[in-house]
Coordinates of C-alpha atoms and ligand atoms in Angstrom, one line a residue:
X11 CA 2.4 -36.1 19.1
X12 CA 5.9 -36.3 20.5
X13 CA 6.9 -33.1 19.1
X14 CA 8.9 -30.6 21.5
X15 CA 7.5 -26.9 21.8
X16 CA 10.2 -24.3 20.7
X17 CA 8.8 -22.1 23.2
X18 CA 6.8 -21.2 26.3
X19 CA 3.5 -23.0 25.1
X20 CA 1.6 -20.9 28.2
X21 CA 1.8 -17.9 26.3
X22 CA 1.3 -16.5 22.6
X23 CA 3.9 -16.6 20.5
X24 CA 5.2 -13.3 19.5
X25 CA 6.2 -12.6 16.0
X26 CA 7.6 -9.0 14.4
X27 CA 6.8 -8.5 10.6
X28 CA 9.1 -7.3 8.2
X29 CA 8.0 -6.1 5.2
X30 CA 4.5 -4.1 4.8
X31 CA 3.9 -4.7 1.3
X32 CA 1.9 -7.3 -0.1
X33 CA 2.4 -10.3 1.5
X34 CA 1.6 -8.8 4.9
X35 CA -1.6 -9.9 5.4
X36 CA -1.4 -13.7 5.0
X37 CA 1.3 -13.7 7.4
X38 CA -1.0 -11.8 9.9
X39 CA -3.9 -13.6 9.8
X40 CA -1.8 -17.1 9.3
X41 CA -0.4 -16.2 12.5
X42 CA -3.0 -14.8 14.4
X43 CA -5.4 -18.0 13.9
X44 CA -2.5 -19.9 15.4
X45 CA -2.8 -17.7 18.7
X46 CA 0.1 -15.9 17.8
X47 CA 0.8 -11.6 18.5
X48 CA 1.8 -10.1 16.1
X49 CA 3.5 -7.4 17.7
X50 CA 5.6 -5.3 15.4
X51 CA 6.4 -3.9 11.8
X52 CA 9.2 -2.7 10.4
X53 CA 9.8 -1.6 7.0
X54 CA 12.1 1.7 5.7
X55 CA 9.2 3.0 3.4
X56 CA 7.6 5.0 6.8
X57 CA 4.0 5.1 5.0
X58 CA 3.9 1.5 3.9
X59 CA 4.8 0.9 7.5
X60 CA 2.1 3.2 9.1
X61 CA -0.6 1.8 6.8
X62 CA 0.4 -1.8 7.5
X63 CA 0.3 -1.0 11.2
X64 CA -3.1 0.3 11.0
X65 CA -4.6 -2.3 9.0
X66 CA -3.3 -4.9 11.4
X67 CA -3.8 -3.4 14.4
X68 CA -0.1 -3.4 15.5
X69 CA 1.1 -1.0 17.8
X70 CA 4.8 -0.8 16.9
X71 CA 6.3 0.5 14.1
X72 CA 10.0 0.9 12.8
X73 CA 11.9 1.5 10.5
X74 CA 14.6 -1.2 10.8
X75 CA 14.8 -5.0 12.0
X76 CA 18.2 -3.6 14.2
X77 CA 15.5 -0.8 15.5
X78 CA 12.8 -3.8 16.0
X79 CA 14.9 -6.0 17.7
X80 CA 16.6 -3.3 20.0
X81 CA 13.2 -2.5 20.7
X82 CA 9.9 -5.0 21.4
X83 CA 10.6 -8.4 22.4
X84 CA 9.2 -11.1 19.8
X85 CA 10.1 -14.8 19.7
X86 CA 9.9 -15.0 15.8
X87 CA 10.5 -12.7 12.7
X88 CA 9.0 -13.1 9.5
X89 CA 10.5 -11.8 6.3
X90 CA 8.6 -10.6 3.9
X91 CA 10.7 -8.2 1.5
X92 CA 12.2 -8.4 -1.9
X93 CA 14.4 -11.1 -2.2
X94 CA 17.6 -9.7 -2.0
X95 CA 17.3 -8.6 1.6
X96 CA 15.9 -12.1 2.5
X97 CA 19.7 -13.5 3.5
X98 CA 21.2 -10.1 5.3
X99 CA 17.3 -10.1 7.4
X100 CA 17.1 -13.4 8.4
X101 CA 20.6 -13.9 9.0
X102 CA 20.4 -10.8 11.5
X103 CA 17.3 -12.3 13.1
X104 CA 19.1 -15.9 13.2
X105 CA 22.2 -14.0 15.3
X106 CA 19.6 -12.1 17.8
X107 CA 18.0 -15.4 18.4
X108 CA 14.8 -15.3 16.7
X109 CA 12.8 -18.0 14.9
X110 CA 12.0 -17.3 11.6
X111 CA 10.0 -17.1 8.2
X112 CA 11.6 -16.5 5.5
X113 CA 8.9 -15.9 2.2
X114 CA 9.9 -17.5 -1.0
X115 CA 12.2 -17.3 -2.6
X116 CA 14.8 -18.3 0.0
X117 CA 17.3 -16.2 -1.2
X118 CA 18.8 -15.0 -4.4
X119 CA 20.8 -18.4 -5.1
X120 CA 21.9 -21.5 -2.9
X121 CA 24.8 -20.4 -2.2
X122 CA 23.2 -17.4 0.4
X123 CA 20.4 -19.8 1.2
X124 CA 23.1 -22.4 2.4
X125 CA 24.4 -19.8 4.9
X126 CA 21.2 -18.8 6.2
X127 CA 20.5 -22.9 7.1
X128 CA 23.9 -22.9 8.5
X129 CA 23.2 -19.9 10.9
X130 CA 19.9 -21.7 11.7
X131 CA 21.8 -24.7 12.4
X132 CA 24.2 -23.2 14.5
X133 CA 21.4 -20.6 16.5
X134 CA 19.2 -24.0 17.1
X135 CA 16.5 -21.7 15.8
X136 CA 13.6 -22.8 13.2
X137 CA 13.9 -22.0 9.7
X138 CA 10.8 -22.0 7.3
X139 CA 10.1 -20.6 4.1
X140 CA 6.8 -19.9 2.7
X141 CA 6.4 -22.5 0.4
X142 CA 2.7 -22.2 0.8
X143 CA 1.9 -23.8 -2.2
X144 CA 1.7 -27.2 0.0
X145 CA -0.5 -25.9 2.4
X146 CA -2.9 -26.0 0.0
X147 CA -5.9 -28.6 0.8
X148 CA -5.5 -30.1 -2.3
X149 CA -1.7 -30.3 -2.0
X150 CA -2.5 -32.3 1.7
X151 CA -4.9 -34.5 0.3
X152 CA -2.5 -35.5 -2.3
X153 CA 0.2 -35.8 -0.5
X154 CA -1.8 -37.8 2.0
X155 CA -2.5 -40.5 -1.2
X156 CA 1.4 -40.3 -1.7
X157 CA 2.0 -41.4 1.9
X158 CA -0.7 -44.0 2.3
X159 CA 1.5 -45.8 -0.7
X160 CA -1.2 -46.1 -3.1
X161 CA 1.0 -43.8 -6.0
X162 CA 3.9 -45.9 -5.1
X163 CA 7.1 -44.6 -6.3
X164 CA 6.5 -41.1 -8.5
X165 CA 8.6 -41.4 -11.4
X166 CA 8.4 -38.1 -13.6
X167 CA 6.5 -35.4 -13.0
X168 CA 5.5 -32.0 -14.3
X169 CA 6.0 -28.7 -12.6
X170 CA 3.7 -25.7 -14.3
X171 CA 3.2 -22.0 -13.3
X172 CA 2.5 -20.4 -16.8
X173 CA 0.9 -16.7 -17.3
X174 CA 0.1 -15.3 -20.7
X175 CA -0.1 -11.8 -19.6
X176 CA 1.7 -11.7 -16.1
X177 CA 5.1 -9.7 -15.8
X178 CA 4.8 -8.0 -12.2
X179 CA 5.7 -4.9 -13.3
X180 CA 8.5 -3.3 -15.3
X181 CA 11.5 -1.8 -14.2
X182 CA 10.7 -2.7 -10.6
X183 CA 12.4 -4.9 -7.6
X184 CA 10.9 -8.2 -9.8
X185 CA 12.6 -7.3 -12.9
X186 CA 16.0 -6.6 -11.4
X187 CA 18.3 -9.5 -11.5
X188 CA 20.3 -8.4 -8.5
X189 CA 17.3 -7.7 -6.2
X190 CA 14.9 -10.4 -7.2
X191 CA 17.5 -13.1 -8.4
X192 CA 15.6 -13.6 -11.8
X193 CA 11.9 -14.0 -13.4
X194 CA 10.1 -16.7 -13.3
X195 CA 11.9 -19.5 -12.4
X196 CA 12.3 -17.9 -9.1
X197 CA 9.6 -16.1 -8.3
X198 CA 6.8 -19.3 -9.2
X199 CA 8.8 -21.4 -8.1
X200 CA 6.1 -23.1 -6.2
X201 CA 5.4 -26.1 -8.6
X202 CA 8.7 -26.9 -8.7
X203 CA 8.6 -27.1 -4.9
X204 CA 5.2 -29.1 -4.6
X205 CA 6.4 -31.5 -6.9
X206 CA 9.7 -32.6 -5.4
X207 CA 7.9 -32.3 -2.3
X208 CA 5.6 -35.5 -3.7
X209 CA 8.3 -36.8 -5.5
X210 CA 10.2 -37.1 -1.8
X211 CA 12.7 -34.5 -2.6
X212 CA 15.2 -36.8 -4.8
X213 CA 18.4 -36.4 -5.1
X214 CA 19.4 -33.8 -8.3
X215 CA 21.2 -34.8 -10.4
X216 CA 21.7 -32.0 -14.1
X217 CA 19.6 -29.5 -15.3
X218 CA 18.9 -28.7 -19.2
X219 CA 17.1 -25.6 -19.5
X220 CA 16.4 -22.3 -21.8
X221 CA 14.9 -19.1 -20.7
X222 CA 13.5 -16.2 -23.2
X223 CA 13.0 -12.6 -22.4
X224 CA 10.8 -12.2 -25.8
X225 CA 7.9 -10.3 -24.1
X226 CA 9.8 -8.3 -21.5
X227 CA 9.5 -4.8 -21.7
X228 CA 6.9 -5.1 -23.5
X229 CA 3.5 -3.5 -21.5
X230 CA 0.9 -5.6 -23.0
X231 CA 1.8 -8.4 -21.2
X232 CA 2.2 -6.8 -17.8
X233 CA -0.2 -8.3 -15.4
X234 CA -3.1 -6.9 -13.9
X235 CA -1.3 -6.8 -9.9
X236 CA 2.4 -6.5 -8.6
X237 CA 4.2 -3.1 -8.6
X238 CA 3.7 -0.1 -10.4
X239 CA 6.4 0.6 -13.5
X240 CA 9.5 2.1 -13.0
X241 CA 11.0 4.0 -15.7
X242 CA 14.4 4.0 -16.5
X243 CA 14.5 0.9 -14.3
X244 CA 16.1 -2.4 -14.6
X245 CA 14.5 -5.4 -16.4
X246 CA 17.0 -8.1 -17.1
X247 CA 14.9 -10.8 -15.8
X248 CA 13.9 -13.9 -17.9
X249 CA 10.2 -13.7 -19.1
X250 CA 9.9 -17.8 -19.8
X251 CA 11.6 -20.4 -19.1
X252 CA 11.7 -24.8 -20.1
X253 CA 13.6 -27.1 -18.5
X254 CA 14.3 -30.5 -17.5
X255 CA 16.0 -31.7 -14.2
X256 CA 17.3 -35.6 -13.9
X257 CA 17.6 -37.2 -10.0
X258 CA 20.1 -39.4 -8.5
X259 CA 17.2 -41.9 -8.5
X260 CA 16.5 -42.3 -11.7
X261 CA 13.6 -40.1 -12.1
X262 CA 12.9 -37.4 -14.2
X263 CA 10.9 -33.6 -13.5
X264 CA 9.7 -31.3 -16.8
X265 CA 9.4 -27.3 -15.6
X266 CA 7.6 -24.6 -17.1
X267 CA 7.4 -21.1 -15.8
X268 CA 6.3 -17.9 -17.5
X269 CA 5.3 -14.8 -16.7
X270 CA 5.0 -13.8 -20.7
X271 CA 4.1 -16.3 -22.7
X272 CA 1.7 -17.2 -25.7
X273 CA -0.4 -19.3 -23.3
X274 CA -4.0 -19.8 -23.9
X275 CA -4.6 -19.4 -19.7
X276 CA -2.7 -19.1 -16.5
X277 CA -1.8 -22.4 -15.4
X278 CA -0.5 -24.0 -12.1
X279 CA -0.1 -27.4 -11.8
X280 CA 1.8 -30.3 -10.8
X281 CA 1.3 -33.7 -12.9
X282 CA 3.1 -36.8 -12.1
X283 CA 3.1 -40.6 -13.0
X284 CA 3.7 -43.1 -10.1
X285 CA 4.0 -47.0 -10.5
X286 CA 0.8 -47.3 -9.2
X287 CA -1.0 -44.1 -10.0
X288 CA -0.8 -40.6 -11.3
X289 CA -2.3 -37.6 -10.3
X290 CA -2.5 -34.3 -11.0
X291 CA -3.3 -30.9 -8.4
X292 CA -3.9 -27.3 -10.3
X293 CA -5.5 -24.9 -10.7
X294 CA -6.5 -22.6 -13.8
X295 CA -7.4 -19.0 -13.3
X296 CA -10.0 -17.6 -14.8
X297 CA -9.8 -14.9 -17.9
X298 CA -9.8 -11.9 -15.1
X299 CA -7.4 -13.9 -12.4
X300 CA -9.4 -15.7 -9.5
X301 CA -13.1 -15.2 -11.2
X302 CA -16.0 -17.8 -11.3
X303 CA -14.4 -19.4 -14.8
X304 CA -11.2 -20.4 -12.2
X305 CA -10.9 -24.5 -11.3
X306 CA -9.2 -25.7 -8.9
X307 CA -8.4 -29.7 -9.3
X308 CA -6.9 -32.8 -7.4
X309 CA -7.2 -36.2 -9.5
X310 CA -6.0 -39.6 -8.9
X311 CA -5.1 -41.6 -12.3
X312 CA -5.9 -45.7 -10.7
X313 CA -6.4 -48.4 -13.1
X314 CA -7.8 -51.7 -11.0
X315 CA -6.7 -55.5 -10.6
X316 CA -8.8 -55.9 -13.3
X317 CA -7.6 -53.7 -15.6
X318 CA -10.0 -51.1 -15.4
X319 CA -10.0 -47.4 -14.6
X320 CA -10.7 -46.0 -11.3
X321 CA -9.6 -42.5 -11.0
X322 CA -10.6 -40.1 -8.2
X323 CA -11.2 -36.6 -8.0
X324 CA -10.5 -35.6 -4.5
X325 CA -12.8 -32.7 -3.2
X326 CA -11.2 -30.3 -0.7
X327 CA -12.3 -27.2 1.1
X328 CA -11.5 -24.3 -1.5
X329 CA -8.5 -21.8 -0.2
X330 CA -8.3 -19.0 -2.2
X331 CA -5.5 -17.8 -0.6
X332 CA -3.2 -21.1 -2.4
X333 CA -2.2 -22.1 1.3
X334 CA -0.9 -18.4 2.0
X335 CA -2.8 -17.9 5.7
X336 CA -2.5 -22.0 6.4
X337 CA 1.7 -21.5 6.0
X338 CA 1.8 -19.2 8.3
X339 CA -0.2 -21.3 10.9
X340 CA 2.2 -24.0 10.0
X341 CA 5.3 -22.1 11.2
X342 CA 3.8 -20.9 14.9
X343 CA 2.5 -24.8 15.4
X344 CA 6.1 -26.1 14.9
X345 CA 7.0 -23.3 17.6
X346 CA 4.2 -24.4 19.7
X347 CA 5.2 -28.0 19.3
X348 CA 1.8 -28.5 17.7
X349 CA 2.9 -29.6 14.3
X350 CA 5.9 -31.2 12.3
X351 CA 7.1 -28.1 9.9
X352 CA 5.7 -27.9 6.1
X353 CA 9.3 -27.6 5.1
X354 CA 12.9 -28.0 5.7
X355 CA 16.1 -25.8 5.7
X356 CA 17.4 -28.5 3.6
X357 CA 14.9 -28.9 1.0
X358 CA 15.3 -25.5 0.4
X359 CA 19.0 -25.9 -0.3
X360 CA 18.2 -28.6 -2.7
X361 CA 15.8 -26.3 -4.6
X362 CA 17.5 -23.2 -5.1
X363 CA 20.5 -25.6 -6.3
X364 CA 18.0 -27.0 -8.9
X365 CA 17.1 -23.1 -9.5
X366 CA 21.0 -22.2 -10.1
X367 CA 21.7 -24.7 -12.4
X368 CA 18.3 -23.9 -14.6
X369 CA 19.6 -20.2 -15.0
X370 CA 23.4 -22.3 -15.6
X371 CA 22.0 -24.2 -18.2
X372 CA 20.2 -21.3 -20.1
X373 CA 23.1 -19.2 -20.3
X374 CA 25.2 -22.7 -21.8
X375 CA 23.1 -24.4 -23.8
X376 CA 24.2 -27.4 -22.2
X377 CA 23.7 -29.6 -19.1
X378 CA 25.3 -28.8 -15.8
X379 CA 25.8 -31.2 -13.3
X380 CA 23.9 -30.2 -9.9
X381 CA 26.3 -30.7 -6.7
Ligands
NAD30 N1 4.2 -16.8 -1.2 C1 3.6 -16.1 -2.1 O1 2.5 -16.5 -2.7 C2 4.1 -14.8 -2.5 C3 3.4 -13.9 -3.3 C4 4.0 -12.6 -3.6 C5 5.2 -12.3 -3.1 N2 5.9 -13.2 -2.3 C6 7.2 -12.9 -1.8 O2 7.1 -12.0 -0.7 C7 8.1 -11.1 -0.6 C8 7.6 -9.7 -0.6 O3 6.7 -9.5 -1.7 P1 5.6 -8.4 -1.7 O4 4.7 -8.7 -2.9 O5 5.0 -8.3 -0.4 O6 6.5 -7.2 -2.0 P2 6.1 -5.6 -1.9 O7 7.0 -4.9 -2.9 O8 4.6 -5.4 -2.0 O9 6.6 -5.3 -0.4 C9 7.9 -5.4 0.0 C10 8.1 -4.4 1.2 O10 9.3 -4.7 1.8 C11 9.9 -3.4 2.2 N3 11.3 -3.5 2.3 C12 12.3 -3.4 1.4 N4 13.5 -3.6 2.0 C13 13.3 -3.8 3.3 C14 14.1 -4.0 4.5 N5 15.4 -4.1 4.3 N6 13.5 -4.2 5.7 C15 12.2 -4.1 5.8 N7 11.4 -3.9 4.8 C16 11.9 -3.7 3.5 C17 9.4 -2.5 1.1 O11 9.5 -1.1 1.5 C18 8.0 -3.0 0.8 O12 7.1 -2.3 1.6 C19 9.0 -11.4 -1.8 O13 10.1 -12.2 -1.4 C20 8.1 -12.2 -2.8 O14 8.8 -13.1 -3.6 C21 5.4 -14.4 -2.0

């Protein structure tokens, strides 16, 4: 394929972990089933760490990346914390040499994720973000339709990730401005991603955007996962949020993203129209999350020489995991010279500029230019 391993391809890759919570476990197994060791966790919350470590089957615990790095020898870091510590981590890992994956969000704003690509730059290290939203097989397939040319040029789309009944918690790392960098907007950011991703990552151009925090605070529309409630704690975070971005190019991309919402279901989808067809990937959850009711969709919009309609449904593998484990894979395979990278350092620049000037626009009432 032409593509240059980052490393010694004659042995596994090593990767340390850090971060025990959630997330842990699709960055294992994403790893693993690319022949990677994982061979270290760190994380200050000792128990968190201990329980990860067991799980997994990794023999090394810490309770610091400094401690890690000091410590085992690994090729790559992964970073899976709250988003606050995302810059500080990776931009530690960055200066000791290490590769890394960096979950979503990339940072609080674009101003830190701009650093960390700089440092990247600079280390001649790879930089990913989970953005596993295109790892998804339906995501491929479409993007695979995009490619072949037969959407042609995608005009407008529309980004969803809308909950009813789906605040992550209250008073928690999620709902606290300064250590998740807002609701929403930021923490499903995914659609936005996938659909500049088909769109070919245009050029921004303004944002025009409102948030709400109507249902915030308020425990009946806490979802059924995430953290557990913190009281007394922070929750200055955006529960909904509208907006509309405009590109260089003269296209056009709608966003919705709620946690809280009067939504009938939980939605997550990318539309778009292309001058030769439109297509649409999502999927709807069921009434209890991921249950049988749940639907997962790819569709092709064609209309013939003739004039008549020819759409497609596409029919993929299922991935329950919304491209979580495949990511992963994604990141050692760039190492390994095995595959071209799901994402760049750039695009993620791009997006969390987009993101900035959404939360800019809320607070104004008004359009702000995107530079
Ligand atoms: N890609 C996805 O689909 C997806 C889904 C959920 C969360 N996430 C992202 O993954 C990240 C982690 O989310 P989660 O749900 O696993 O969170 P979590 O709260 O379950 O776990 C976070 C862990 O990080 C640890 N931690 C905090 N500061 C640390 C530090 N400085 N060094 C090491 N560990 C530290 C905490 O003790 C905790 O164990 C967040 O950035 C979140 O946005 C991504």
């Amino acid at each position: 394929m032409g593509r240059k391993p980052k490393e010694d391809v004659n042995r596994p890759i090593m990767v340390g972990l850090v971060g025990a919570g959630g997330m842990a476990k699709y960055h294992v197994a994403g790893f693993r089933k690319a022949g990677a060791e994982v061979v270290a966790i760190a994380d200050p919350d000792a128990d968190a760490a201990e329980r990860a470590a067991a799980k997994f089957d990794v023999t090394q615990v810490y309770d610091s990346l400094e401690d890690m790095l000091a410590q085992t020898k690994m090729d790559a870091v992964s970073i899976l914390t709250p988003n606050k510590f995302h810059c500080p981590l990776v931009l530690q890992a960055l200066a000791a040499g290490k590769h890394v994956f960096c979950e979503k969000p990339p940072a609080l704003n674009a101003k830190e994720t701009l650093r960390m690509v700089a440092a990247a730059k600079r280390a001649g290290r790879t930089l990913m973000f989970n953005f596993n939203n295109r790892a998804r097989p339906e995501s491929q397939a479409m993007m695979k339709a995009i490619a072949s040319g037969k959407v042609g040029t995608i005009n407008s789309a529309q980004a969803l990730w809308i909950r009813r009944t789906g605040i992550p918690g209250f008073g928690g790392w999620f709902t606290t401005k300064a250590l998740s960098g807002g609701g929403p907007v930021i923490d499903l950011l995914h659609m936005i991603d996938l659909a500049l991703y088909f769109m070919g990552y245009p050029e921004p151009s303004y944002a025009l955007a409102g948030t709400f925090d109507t249902f915030m605070g308020d425990k009946r529309f806490k979802g059924p996962w995430g953290i557990p409630d913190r009281a007394n704690g922070t929750c200055d975070v955006e529960a909904a949020a509208h907006g509309f971005i405009t590109f260089k190019n003269g296209s056009v991309l709608f966003l919705r993203n709620a946690w809280a919402e009067m939504n009938k279901r939980e939605e997550v989808s990318v539309t778009f129209q292309g001058t030769k067809a439109g297509g649409l990937v999502r999927r709807l959850f069921g009434t209890d999350g991921l249950d049988e009711t749940a639907e997962d969709v790819c569709e092709l919009y064609c209309q013939t020489a003739k004039g008549l309609r020819a759409d497609k449904t596409v029919r993929v593998k299922p991935d329950e995991t919304m491209g979580r484990v495949r990511s992963a894979t994604n990141f050692v395979r760039v190492l390994q010279g095995r595959e071209a990278p799901l994402n760049t350092p750039d695009q993620a620049v791009k997006l969390m500029k987009i993101i900035d000037a959404v939360y800019a626009s809320a607070k104004t009432h008004a359009p702000v230019k995107i530079r």
